[in-house]
Tab-separated table of C-alpha atoms and ligand atoms in Angstrom:
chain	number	residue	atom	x	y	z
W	1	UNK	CA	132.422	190.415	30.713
W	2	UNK	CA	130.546	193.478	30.395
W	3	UNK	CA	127.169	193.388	27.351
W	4	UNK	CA	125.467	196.816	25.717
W	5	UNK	CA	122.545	198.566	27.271
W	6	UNK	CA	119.907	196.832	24.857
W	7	UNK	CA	121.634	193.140	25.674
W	8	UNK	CA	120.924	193.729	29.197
W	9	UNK	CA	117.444	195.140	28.337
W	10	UNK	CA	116.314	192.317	26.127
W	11	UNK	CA	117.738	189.799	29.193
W	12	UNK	CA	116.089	191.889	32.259
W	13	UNK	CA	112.688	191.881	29.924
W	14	UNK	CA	112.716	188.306	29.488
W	15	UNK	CA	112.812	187.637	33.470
W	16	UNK	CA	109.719	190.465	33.704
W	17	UNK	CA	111.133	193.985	34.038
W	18	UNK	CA	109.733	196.675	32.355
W	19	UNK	CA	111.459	198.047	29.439
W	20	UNK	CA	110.498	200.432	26.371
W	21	UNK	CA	110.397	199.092	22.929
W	22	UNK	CA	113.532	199.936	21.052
W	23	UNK	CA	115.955	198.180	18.106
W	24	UNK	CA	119.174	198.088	17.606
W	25	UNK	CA	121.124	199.441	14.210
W	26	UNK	CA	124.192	199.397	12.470
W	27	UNK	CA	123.181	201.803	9.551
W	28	UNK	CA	121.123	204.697	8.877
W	29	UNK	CA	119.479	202.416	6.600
W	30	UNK	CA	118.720	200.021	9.249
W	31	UNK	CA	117.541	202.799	11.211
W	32	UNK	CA	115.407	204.255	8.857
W	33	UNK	CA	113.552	201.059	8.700
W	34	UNK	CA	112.988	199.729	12.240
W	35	UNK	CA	112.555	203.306	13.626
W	36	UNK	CA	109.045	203.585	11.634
W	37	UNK	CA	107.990	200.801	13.907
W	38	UNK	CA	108.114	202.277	16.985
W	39	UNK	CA	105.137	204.198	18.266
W	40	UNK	CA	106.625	207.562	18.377
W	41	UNK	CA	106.457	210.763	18.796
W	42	UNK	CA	109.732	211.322	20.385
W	43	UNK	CA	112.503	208.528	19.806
W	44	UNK	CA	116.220	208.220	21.974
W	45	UNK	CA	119.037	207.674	19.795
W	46	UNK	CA	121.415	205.660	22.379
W	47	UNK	CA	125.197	205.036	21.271
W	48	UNK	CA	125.863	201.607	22.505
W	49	UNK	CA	129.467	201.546	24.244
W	50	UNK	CA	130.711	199.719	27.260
W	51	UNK	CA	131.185	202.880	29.218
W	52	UNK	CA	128.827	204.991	31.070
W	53	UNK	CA	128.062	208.829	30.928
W	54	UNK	CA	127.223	208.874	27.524
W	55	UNK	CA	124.406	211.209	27.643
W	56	UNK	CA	127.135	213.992	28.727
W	57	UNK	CA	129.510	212.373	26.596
W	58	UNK	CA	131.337	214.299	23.520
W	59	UNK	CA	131.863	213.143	19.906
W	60	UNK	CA	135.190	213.683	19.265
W	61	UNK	CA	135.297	214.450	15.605
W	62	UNK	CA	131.853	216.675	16.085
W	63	UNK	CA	133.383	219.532	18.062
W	64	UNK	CA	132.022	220.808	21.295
W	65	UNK	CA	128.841	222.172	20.114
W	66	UNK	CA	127.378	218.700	18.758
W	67	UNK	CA	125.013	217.101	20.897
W	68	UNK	CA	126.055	214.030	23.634
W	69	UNK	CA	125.793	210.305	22.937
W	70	UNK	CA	122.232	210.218	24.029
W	71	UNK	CA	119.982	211.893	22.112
W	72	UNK	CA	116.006	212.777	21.406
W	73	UNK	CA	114.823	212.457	18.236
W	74	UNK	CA	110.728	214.359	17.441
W	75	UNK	CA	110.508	212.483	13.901
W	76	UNK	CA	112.113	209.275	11.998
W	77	UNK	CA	114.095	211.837	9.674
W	78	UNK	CA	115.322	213.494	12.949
W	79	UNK	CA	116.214	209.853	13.961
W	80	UNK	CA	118.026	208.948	10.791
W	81	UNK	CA	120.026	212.497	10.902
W	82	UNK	CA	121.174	211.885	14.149
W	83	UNK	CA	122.299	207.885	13.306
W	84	UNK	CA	124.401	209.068	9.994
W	85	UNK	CA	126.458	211.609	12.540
W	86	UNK	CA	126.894	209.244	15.404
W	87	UNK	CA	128.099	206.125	14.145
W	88	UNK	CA	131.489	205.674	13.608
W	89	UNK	CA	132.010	208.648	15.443
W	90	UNK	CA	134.369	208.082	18.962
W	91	UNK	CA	132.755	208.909	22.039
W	92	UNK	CA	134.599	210.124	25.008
W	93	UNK	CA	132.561	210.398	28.156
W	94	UNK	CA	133.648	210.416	31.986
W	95	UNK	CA	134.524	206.425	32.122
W	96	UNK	CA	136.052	205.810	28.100
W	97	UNK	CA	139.094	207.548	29.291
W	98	UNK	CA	140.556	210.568	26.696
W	99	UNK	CA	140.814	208.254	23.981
W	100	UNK	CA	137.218	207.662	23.891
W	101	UNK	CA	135.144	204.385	22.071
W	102	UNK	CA	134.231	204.288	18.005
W	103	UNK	CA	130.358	203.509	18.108
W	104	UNK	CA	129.462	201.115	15.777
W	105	UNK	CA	126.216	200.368	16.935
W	106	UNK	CA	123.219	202.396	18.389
W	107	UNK	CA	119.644	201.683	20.119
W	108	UNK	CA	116.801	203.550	19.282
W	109	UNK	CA	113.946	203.724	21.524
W	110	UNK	CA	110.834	204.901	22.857
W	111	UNK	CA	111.270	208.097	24.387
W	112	UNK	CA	109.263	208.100	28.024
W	113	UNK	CA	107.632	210.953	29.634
W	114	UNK	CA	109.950	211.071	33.475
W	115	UNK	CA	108.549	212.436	36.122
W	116	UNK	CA	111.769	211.014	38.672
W	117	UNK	CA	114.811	209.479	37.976
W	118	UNK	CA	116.176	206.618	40.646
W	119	UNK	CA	119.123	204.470	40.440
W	120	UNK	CA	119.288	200.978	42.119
W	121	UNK	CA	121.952	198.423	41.269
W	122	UNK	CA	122.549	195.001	42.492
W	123	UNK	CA	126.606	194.220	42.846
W	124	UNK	CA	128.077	191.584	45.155
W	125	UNK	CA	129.056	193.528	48.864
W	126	UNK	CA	132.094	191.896	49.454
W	127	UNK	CA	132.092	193.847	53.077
W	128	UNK	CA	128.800	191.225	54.153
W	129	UNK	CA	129.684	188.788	51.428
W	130	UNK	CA	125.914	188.751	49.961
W	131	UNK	CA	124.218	190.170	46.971
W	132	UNK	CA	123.442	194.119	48.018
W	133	UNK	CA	120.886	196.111	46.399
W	134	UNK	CA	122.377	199.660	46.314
W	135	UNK	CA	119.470	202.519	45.687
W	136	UNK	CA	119.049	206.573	45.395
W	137	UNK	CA	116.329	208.699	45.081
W	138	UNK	CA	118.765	210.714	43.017
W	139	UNK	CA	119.266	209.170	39.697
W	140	UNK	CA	120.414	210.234	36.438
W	141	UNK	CA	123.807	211.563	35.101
W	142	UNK	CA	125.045	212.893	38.082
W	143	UNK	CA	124.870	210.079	40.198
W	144	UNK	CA	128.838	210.228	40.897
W	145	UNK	CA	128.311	213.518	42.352
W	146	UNK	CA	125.869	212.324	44.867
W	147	UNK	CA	128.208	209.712	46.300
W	148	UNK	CA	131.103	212.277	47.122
W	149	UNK	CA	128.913	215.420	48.122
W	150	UNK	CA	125.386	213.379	49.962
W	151	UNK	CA	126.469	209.721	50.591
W	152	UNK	CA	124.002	209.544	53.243
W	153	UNK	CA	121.363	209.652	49.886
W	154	UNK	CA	122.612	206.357	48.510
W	155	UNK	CA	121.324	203.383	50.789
W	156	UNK	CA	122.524	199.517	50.984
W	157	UNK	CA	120.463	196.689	51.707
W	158	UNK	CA	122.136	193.160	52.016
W	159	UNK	CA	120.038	190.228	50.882
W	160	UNK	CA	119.662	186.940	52.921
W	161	UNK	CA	120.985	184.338	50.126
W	162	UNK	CA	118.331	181.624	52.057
W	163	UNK	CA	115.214	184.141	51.709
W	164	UNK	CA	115.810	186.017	48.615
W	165	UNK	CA	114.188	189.274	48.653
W	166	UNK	CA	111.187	189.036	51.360
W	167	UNK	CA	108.493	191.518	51.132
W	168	UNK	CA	110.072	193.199	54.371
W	169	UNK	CA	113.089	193.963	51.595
W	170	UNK	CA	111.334	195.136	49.330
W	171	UNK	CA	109.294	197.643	51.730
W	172	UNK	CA	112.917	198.891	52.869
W	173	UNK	CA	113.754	199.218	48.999
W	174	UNK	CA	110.841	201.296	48.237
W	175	UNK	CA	110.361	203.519	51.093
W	176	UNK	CA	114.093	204.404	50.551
W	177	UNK	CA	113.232	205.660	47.031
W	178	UNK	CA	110.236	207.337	48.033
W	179	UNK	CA	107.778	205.222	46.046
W	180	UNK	CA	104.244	205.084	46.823
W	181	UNK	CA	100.753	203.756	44.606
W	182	UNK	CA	101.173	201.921	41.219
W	183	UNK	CA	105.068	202.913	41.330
W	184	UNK	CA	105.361	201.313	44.808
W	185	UNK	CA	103.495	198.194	43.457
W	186	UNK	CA	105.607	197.925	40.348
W	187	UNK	CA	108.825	198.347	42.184
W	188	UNK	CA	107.900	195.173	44.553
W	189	UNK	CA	107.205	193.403	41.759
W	190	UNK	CA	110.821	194.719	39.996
W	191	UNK	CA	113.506	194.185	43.130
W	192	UNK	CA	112.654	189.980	43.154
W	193	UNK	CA	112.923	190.281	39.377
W	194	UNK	CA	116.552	191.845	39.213
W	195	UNK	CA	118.137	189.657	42.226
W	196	UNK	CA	116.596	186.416	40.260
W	197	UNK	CA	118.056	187.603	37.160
W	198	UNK	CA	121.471	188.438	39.298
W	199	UNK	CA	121.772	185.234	40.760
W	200	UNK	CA	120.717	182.832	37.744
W	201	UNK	CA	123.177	184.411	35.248
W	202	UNK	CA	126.100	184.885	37.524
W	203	UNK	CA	126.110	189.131	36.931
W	204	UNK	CA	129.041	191.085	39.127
W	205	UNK	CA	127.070	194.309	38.716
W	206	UNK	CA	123.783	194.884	37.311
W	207	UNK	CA	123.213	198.891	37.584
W	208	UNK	CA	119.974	200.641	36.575
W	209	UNK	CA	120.588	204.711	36.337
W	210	UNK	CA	118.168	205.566	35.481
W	211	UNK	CA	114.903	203.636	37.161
W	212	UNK	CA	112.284	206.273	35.953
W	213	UNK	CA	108.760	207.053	37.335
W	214	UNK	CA	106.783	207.805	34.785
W	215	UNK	CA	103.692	210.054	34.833
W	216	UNK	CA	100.946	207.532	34.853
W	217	UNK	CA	102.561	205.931	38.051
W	218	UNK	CA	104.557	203.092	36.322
W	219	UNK	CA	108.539	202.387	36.527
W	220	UNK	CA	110.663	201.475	33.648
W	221	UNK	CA	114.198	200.839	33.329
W	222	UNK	CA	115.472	203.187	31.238
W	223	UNK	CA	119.398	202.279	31.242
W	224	UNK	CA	120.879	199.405	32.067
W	225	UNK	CA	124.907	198.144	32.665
W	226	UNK	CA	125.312	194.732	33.451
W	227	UNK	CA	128.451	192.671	33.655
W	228	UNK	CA	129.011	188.788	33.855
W	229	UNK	CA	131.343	186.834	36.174
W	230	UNK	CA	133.988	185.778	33.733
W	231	UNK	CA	134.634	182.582	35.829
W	232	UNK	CA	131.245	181.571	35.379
W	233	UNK	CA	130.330	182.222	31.554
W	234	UNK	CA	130.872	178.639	30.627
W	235	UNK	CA	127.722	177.965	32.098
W	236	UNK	CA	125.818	180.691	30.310
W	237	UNK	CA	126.784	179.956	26.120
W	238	UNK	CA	123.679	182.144	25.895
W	239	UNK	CA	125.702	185.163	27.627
W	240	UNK	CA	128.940	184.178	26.240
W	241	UNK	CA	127.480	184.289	22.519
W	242	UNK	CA	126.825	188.125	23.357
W	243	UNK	CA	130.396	189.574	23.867
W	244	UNK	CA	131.485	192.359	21.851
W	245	UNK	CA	134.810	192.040	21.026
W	246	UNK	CA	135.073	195.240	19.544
W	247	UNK	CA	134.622	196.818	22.767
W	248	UNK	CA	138.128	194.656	24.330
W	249	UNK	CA	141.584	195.437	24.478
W	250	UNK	CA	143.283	193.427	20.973
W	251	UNK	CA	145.748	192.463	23.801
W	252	UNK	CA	143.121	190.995	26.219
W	253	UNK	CA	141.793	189.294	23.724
W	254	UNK	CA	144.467	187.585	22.581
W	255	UNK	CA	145.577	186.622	26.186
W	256	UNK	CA	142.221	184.825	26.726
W	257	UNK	CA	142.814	182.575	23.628
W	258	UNK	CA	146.126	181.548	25.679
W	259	UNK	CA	144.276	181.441	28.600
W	260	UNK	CA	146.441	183.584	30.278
W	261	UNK	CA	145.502	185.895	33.310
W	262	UNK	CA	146.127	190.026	31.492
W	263	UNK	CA	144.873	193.142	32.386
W	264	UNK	CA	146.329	195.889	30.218
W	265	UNK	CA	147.075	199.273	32.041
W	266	UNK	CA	148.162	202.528	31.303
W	267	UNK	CA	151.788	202.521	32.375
W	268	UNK	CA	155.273	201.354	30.488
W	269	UNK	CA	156.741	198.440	31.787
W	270	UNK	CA	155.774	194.952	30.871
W	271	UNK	CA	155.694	192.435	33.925
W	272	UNK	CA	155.227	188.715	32.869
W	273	UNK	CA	155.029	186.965	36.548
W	274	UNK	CA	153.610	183.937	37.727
W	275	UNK	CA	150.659	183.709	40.398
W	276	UNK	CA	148.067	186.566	41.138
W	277	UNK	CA	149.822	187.584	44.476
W	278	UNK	CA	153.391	188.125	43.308
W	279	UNK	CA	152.167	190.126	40.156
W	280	UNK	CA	150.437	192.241	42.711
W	281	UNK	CA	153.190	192.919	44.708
W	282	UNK	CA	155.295	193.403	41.529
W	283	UNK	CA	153.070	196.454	40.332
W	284	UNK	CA	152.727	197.564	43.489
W	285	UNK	CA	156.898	197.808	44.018
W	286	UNK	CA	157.002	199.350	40.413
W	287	UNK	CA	154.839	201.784	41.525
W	288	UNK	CA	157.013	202.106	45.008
W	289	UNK	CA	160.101	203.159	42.950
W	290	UNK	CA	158.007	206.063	40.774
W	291	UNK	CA	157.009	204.093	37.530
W	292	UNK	CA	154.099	202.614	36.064
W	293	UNK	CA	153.030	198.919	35.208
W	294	UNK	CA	152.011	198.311	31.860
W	295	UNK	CA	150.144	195.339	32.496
W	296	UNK	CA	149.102	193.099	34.999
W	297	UNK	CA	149.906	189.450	33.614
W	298	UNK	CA	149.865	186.065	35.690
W	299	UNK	CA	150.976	183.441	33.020
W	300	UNK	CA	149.874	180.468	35.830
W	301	UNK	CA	151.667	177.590	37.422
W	302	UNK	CA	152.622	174.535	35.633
W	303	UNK	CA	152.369	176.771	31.800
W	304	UNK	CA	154.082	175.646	28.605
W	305	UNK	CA	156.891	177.056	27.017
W	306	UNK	CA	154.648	178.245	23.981
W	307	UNK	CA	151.881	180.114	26.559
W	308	UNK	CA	154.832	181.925	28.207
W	309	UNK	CA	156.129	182.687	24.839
W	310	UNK	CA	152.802	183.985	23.910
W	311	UNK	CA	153.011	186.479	26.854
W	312	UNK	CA	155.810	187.506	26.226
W	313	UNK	CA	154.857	188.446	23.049
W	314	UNK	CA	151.457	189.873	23.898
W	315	UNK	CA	153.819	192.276	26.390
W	316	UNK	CA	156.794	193.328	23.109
W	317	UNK	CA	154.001	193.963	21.000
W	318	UNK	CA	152.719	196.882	23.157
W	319	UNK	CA	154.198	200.049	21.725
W	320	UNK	CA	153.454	201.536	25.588
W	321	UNK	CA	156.197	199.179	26.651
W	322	UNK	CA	159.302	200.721	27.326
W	323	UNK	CA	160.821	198.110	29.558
W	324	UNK	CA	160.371	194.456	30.936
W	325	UNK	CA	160.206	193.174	33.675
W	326	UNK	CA	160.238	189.316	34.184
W	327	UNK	CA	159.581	187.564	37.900
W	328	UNK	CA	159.031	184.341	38.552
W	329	UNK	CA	159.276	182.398	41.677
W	330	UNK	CA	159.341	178.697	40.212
W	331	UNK	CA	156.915	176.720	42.222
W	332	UNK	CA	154.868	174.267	40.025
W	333	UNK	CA	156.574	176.614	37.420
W	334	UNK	CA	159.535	175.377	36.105
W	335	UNK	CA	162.615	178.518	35.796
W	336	UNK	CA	163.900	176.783	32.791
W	337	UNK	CA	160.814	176.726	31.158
W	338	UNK	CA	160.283	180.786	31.578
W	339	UNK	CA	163.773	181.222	30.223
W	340	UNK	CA	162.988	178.772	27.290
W	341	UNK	CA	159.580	180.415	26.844
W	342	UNK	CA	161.459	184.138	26.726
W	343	UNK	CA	164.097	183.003	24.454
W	344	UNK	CA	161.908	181.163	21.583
W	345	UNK	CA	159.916	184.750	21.646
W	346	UNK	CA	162.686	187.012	21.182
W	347	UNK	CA	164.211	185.134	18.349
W	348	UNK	CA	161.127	185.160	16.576
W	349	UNK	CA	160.168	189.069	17.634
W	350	UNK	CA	162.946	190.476	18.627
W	351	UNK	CA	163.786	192.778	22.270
W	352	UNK	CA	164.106	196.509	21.704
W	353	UNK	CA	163.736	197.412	25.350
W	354	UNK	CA	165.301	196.362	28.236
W	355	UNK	CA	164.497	193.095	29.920
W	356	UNK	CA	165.230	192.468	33.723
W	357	UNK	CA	164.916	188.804	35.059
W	358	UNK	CA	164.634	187.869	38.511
W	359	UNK	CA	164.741	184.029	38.552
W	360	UNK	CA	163.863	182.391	42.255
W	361	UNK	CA	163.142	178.661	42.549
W	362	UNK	CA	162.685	175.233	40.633
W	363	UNK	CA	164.978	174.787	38.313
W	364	UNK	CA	166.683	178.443	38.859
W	365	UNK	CA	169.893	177.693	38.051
W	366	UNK	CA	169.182	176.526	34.713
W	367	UNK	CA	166.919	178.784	33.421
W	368	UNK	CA	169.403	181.609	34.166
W	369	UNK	CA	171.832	179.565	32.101
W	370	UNK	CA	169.532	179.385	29.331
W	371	UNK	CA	169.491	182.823	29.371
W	372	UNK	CA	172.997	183.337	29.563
W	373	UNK	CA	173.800	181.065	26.586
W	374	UNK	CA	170.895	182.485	25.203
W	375	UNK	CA	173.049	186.270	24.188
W	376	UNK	CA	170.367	188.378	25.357
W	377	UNK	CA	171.112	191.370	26.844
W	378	UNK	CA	169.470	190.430	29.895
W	379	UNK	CA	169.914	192.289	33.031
W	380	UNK	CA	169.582	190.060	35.885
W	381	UNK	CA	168.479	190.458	39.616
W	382	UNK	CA	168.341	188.973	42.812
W	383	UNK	CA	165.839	189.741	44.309
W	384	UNK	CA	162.147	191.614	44.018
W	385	UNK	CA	163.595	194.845	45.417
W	386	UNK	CA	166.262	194.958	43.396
W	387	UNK	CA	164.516	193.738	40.258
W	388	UNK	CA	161.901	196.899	40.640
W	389	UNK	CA	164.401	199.349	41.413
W	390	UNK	CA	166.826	197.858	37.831
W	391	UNK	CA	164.100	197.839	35.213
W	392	UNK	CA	162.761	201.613	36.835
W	393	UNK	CA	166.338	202.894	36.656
W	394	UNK	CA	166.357	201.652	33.005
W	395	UNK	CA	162.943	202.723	31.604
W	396	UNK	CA	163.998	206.189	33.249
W	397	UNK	CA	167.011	206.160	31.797
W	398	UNK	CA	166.010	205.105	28.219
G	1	ADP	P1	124.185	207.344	30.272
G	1	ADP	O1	123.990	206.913	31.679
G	1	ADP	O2	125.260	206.553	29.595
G	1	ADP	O3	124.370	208.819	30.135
G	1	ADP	P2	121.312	206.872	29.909
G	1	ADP	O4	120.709	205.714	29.221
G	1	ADP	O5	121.202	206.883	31.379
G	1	ADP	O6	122.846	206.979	29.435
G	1	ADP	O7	120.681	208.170	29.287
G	1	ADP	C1	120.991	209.471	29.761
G	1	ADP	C2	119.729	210.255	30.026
G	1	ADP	O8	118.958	210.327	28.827
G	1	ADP	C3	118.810	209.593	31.051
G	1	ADP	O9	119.160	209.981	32.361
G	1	ADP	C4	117.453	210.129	30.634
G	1	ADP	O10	117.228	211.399	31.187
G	1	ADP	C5	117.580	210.276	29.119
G	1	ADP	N1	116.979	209.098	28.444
G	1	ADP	C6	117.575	207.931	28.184
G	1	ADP	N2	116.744	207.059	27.584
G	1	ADP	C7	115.559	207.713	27.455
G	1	ADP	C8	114.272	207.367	26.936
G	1	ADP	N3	114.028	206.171	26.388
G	1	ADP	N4	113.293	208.300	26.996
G	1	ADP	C9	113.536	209.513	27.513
G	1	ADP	N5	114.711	209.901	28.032
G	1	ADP	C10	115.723	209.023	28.005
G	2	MG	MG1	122.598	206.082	32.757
């Protein structure tokens, strides 16, 4: 679960990091307000997305010539101008994809005099399996850039889950970014801060770009992404409580409230399959034979005939779709209870693409006569292989 930049803020400021004052608006009205409260003189206007690169990020219905998703701001009034424009307006930047986001909400804050821009981030190295603090003396927007043309700028340090960051790692941490005085001070105060605040609340990735040095010697995080291991949220109602649904696929969303395992992607056939492995191996033989998967979908072992009916229908509903593609080796899963599952959604939705089914396993021969008896027009296949290559031929062919 990913939160907004002034979530993750208000959360790394309450474990000790240094942030700048800011609010968070939903009007111009609003902004007009809490903007008057901040010291001033220059203000950021910061459209709050789940997606980074907004600063070089476009407003869609602005035109080319409006100013990014990040913007200064020399007065209130200037503030307020720049809120009514932004919000509601769809931001595409490098990671929203061409469709961009609708912001609906924006942070204004302090604007900070920066003398240097660093990025750290703390993510899990799966390489070393520990918590990895990831830091550049190059931060800012074009951080990307730096990791395909100067790798050897970026450096890695692995933490030792039994010492937490020692002093030792935090002299690595801050020689690497070239700190030195009240900067280097602050910073060895900062790196224990952000790997306490990793480990308590369970983050996957908790990315600072950037980490600014500002002219009086002091750091400040000025941006801030942080996202939550989902399989660990029930522990943190606190974290959970701050999800933006807005910001989620309709689709996802609704697959959660089944509890079913969905990642919607950009391709056109449907695959409802049981266990994470085989619906790998599904996309990846879709893929194989030239086509796309719409969506990555594990409905589980042991699930009920009214959770696989509510994939199924999660998948129809996608007007992406173009084809189906159904395979299920019955394990704890029950054939029978896929085809029953498959059936009960059809007659209530309907099939206007074509379905293949490849059935393997408990209770195989029954679900495929459920299906039979069923009068779908379901094409049927024997194996994996053959499954991929039936439903490509007949999204292709469509
Ligand atoms: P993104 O990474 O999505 O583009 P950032 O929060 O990193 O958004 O902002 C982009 C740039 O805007 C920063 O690299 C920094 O130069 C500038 N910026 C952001 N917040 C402030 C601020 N409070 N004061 C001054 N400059 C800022
Ligand atoms: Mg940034």
């Amino acid at each position: 679960m990913n939160i907004h930049e002034y979530q993750a803020k208000r959360l790394l400021h309450e474990y000790g990091a240094p942030i700048a004052s800011g609010v968070a608006v939903y009007s111009a009205e609003q902004a007009e307000e809490w903007a008057a409260r901040l010291p001033g003189p220059l203000y950021v206007v910061k459209s709050q997305i789940h997606a980074g690169g907004r600063g070089k990020g476009r407003f869609k219905e602005l035109g080319p010539d409006a100013k990014g998703g990040v913007r200064l701001a020399h007065s209130v009034a200037e503030v307020v101008a720049n809120v009514r424009e932004m919000l509601g307006s769809t931001l595409v930047t490098k990671q929203t994809g061409p469709a961009g986001k609708q912001v609906n909400r924006l942070y204004i804050e302090d604007g900070a005099d920066i003398e240097r821009e660093l990025y750290l981030s703390v993510l899990v190295d799966r390489t070393v399996g520990r918590v990895a603090f990831v830091v550049s003396t190059e931060g800012g927007m074009d951080i990307e850039t730096v990791a395909e043309e100067s790798p050897e700028k970026i450096v890695t340090l692995a933490i030792d889950p039994d010492q937490g960051v020692t002093r030792k790692d935090g002299v690595k941490l801050a020689d690497a970014l070239k700190l030195e005085g009240v900067a280097r001070e602050d910073s060895l105060k900062l790196f224990p801060v952000l790997y306490k605040a990793f480990v308590e609340k369970d983050m996957s990735l908790l990315e600072i770009n950037p980490l600014i040095v500002m002219p009086n010697g002091h750091v400040r995080v000025l941006d801030a992404k942080v996202s939550f291991d989902n399989n660990a949220l029930f522990r943190h109602p606190d974290i959970a409580a701050l999800r933006d649904l807005s910001e989620e696929d309709p689709k996802e969303i609704e697959a959660s409230k089944h509890d079913l395992a969905y990642v919607a992607l950009d391709g056109n056939i449907g695959c409802m399959v049981n266990g994470a492995g085989l619906a790998m191996a599904t996309m990846d033989i879709i893929k194989l034979y030239g086509a796309e998967p719409a969506n990555f979908l594990d409905v589980g072992g042991g699930a009920s005939e009214e959770k696989v009916k509510a994939a199924f229908k999660i998948i129809t509903a996608d007007p992406q779709v173009k084809g189906i593609l159904v395979n299920i080796f019955g394990g704890i899963m029950r054939c029978d209870v896929i085809a029953e599952g498959v059936v009960a959604a059809v007659k209530e939705v309907g099939l206007k693409v074509p379905l293949v089914v490849r059935l393997e396993g408990t209770n195989v021969e029954l679900g495929k006569k459920i299906l039979d008896n069923s009068g779908l027009n379901v094409i049927s296949a024997d194996d994996l292989d053959d499954a991929a290559q039936k439903i490509v031929a007949a999204v292709k062919g469509a």
